[in-house]
CSV table of C-alpha atoms in Angstrom, one decimal:
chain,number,residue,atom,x,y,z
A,103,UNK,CA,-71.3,-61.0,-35.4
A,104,UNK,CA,-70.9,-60.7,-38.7
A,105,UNK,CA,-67.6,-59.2,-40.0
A,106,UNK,CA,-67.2,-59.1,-43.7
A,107,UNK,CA,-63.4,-58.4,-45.2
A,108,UNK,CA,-62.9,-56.8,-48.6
A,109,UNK,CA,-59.5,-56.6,-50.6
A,110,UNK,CA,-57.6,-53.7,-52.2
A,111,UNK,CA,-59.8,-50.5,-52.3
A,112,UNK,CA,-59.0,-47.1,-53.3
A,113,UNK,CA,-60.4,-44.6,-55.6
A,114,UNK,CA,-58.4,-44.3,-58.9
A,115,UNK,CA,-58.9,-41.5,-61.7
A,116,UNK,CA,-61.6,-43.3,-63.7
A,117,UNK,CA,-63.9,-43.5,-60.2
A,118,UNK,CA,-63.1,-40.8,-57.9
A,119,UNK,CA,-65.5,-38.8,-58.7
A,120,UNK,CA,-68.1,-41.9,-57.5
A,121,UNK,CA,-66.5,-42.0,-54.3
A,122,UNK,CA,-67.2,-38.0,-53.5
A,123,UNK,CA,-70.4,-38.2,-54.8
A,124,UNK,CA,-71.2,-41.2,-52.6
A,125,UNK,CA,-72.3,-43.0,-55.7
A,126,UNK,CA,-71.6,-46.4,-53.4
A,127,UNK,CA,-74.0,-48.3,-56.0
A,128,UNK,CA,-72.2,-47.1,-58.8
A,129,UNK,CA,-68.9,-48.5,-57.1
A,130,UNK,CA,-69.7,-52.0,-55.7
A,131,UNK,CA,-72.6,-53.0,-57.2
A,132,UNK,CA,-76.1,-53.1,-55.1
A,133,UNK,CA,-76.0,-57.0,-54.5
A,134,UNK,CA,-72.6,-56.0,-52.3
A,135,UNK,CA,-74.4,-52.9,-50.5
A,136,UNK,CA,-77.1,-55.3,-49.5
A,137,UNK,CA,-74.7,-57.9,-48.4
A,138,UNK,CA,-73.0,-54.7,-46.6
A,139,UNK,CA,-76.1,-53.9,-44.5
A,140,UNK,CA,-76.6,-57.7,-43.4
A,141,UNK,CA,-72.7,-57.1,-41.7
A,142,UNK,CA,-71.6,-55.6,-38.5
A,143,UNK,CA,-68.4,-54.8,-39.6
A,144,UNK,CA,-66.8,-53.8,-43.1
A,145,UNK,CA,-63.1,-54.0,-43.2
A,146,UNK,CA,-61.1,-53.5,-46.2
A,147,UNK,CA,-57.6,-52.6,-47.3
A,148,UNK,CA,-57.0,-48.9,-48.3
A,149,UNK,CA,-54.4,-49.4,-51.1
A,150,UNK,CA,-53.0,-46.0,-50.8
A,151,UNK,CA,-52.8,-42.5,-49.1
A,152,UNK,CA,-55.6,-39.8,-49.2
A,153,UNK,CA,-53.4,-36.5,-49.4
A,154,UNK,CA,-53.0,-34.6,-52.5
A,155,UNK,CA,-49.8,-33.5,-50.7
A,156,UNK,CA,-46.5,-34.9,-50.0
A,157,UNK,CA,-43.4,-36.2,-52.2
A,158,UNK,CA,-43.5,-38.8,-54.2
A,159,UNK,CA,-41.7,-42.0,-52.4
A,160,UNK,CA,-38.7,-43.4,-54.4
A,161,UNK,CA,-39.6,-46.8,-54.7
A,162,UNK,CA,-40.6,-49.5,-57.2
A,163,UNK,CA,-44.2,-49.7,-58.5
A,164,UNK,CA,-46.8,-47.0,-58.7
A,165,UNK,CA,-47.1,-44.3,-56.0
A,166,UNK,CA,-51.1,-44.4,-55.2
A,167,UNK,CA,-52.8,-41.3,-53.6
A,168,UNK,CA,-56.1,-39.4,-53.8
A,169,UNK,CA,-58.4,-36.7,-52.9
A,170,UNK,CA,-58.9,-36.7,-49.2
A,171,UNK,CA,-62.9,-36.2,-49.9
A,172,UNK,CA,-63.0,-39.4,-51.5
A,173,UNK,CA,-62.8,-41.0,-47.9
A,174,UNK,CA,-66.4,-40.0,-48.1
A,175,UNK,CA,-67.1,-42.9,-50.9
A,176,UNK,CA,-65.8,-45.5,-48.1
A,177,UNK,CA,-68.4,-44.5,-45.6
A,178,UNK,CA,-71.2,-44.2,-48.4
A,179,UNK,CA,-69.8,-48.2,-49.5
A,180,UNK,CA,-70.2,-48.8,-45.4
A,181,UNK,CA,-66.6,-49.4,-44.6
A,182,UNK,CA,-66.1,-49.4,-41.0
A,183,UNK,CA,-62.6,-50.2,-40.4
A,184,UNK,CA,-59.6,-50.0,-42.5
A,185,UNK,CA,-56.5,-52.0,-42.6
A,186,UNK,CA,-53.0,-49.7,-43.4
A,187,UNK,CA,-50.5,-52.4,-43.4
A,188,UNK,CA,-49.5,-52.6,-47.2
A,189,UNK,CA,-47.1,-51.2,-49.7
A,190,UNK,CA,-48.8,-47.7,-50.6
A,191,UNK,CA,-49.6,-46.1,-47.1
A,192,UNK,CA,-46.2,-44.3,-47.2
A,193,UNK,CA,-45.9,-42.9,-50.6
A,194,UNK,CA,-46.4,-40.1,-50.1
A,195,UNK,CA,-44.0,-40.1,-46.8
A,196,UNK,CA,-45.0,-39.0,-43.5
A,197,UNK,CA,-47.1,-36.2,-44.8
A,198,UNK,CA,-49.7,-38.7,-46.9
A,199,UNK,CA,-49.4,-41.0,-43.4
A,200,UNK,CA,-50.9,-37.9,-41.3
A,201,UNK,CA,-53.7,-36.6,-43.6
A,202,UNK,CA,-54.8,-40.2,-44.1
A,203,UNK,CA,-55.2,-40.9,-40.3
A,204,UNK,CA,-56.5,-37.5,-39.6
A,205,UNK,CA,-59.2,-38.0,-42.6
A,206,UNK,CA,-60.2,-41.6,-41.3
A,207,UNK,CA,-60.7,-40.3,-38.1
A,208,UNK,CA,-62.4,-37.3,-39.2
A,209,UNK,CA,-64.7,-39.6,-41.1
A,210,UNK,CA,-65.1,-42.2,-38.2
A,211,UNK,CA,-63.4,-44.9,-40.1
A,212,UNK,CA,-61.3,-46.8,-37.6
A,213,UNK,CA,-58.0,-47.7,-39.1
A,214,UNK,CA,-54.7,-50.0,-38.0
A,215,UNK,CA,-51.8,-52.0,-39.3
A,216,UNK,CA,-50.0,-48.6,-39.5
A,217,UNK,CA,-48.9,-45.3,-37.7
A,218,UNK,CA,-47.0,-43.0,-36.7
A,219,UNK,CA,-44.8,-45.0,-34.5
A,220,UNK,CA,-44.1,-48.5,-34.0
A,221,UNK,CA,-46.5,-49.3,-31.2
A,222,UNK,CA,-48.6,-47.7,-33.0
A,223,UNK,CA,-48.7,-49.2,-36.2
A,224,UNK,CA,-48.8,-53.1,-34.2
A,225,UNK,CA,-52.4,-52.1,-32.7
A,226,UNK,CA,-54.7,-54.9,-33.7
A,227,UNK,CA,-58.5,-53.5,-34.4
A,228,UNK,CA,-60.3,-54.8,-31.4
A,229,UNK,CA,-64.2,-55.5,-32.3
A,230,UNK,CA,-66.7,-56.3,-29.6
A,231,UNK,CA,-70.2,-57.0,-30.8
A,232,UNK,CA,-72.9,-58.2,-27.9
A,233,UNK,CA,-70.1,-59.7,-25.7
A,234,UNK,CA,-68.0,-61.5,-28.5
A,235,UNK,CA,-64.1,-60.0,-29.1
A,236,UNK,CA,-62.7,-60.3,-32.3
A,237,UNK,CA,-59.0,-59.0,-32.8
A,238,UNK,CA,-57.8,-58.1,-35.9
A,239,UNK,CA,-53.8,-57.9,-37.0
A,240,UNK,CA,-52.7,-56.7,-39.7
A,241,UNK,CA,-49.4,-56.9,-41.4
A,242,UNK,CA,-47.6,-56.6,-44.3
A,243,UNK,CA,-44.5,-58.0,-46.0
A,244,UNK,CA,-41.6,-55.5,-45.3
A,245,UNK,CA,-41.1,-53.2,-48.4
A,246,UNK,CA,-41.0,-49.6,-48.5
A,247,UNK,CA,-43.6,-48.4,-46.1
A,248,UNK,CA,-42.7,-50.3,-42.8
A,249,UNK,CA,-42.3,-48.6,-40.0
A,250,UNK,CA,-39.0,-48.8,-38.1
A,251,UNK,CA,-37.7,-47.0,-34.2
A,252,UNK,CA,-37.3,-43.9,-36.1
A,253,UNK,CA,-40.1,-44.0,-39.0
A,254,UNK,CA,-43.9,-43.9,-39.5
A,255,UNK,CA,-45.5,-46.4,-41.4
A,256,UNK,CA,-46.9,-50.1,-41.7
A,257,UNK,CA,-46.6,-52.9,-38.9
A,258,UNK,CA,-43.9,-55.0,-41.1
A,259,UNK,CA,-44.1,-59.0,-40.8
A,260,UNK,CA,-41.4,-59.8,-38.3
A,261,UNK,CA,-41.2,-63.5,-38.0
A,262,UNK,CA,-39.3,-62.8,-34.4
A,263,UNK,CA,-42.3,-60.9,-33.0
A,264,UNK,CA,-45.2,-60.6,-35.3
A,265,UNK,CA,-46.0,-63.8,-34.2
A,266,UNK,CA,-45.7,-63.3,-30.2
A,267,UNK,CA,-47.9,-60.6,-31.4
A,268,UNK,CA,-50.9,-62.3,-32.4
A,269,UNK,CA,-50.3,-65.1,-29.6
A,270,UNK,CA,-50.8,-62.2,-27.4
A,271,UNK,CA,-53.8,-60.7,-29.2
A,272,UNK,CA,-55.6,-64.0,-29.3
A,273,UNK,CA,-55.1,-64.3,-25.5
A,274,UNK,CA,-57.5,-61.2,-25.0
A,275,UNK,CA,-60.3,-62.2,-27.4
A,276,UNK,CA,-62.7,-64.8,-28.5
A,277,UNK,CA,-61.1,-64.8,-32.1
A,278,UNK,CA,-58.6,-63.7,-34.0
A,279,UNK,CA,-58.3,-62.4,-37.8
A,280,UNK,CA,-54.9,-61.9,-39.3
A,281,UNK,CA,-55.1,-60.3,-42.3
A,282,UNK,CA,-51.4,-60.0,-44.4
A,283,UNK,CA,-50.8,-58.0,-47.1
A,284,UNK,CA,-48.0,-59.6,-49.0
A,285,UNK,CA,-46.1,-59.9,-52.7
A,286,UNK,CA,-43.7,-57.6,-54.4
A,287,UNK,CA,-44.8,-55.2,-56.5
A,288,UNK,CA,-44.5,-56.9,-60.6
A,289,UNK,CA,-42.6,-59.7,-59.5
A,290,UNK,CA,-44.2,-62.9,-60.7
A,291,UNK,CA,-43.1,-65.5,-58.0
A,292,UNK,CA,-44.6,-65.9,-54.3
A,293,UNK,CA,-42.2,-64.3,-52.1
């Protein structure tokens, strides 16, 4: 199996219109669509909501959002999976949090380190390609957009049970990925 892992993506204002004319060349380049097509699984982190809805969350650093057609861009690219559990999936509150999942669903982009509840939003991405089991976990250094009892949002790192979390996880497959989105928005020292 071959499972390839890409960082930060999300259409801004100088490319969105690549990403919903599916100009997936025009985005990444044709050396990474080819190395795209040699991979079972794309996974990447969707730095930000796809609503044109919502308010604004009152936070620190730049609220990110886009056109929910752009989500088409992702499947031209060959995303397959998407991890949620970062600093941007709730700025634009609950509201950007729904139309997100329902347009990642809608576009057959699977989708976790977030939710609408806390169980939820711990759900490791569970891969199994000709017998092998790959769980992924996905987490995020609590900021704004973690999830609590009473809140949508990202699977926060919890040192008390993110941990038992992935122990758990890695009992049920044949590997384990952890993928941690981490680091405070302009702040120029490791956290």
């Amino acid at each position: 199996m071959r499972i390839l892992i890409a960082g930060d993506t999300f259409p801004n204002d100088s490319n969105s219109h690549l990403f919903c004319e599916l100009k997936a060349v025009e985005l990444v380049g044709a050396n990474f669509i080819n190395l795209v097509r040699e991979c079972d699984e794309l996974i990447c982190n969707l730095e930000g909501v796809l609503t044109l809805r919502g308010v604004a969350a009152k936070k620190t650093g730049p609220i990110i959002s886009a056109a929910p057609q752009t989500v088409n861009g992702l499947c031209a690219i060959g995303v397959t999976s998407v991890s949620l559990a970062n600093n941007h999936i709730m700025d634009k509150g609950a509201i950007g949090l729904r139309s997100t999942l329902n347009h990642l669903d809608a576009a057959n982009i699977k989708y976790f380190g977030a939710g609408l509840g806390k169980e939820s939003a711990k759900k490791p991405r569970i891969i199994t390609h000709e017998g092998v089991r790959v769980g992924v976990y996905s987490c995020t250094e609590n900021e704004f957009s973690s999830c609590t009892e009473s809140r949508p949002g990202a699977n926060g790192f919890d040192p008390l049970t993110s941990l038992d979390e992935i122990g758990e996880l890695s009992a049920k497959v044949d590997f384990t990925i952890v993928i941690y989105h981490g680091g405070k928005e302009r702040y120029e020292y490791p956290t």
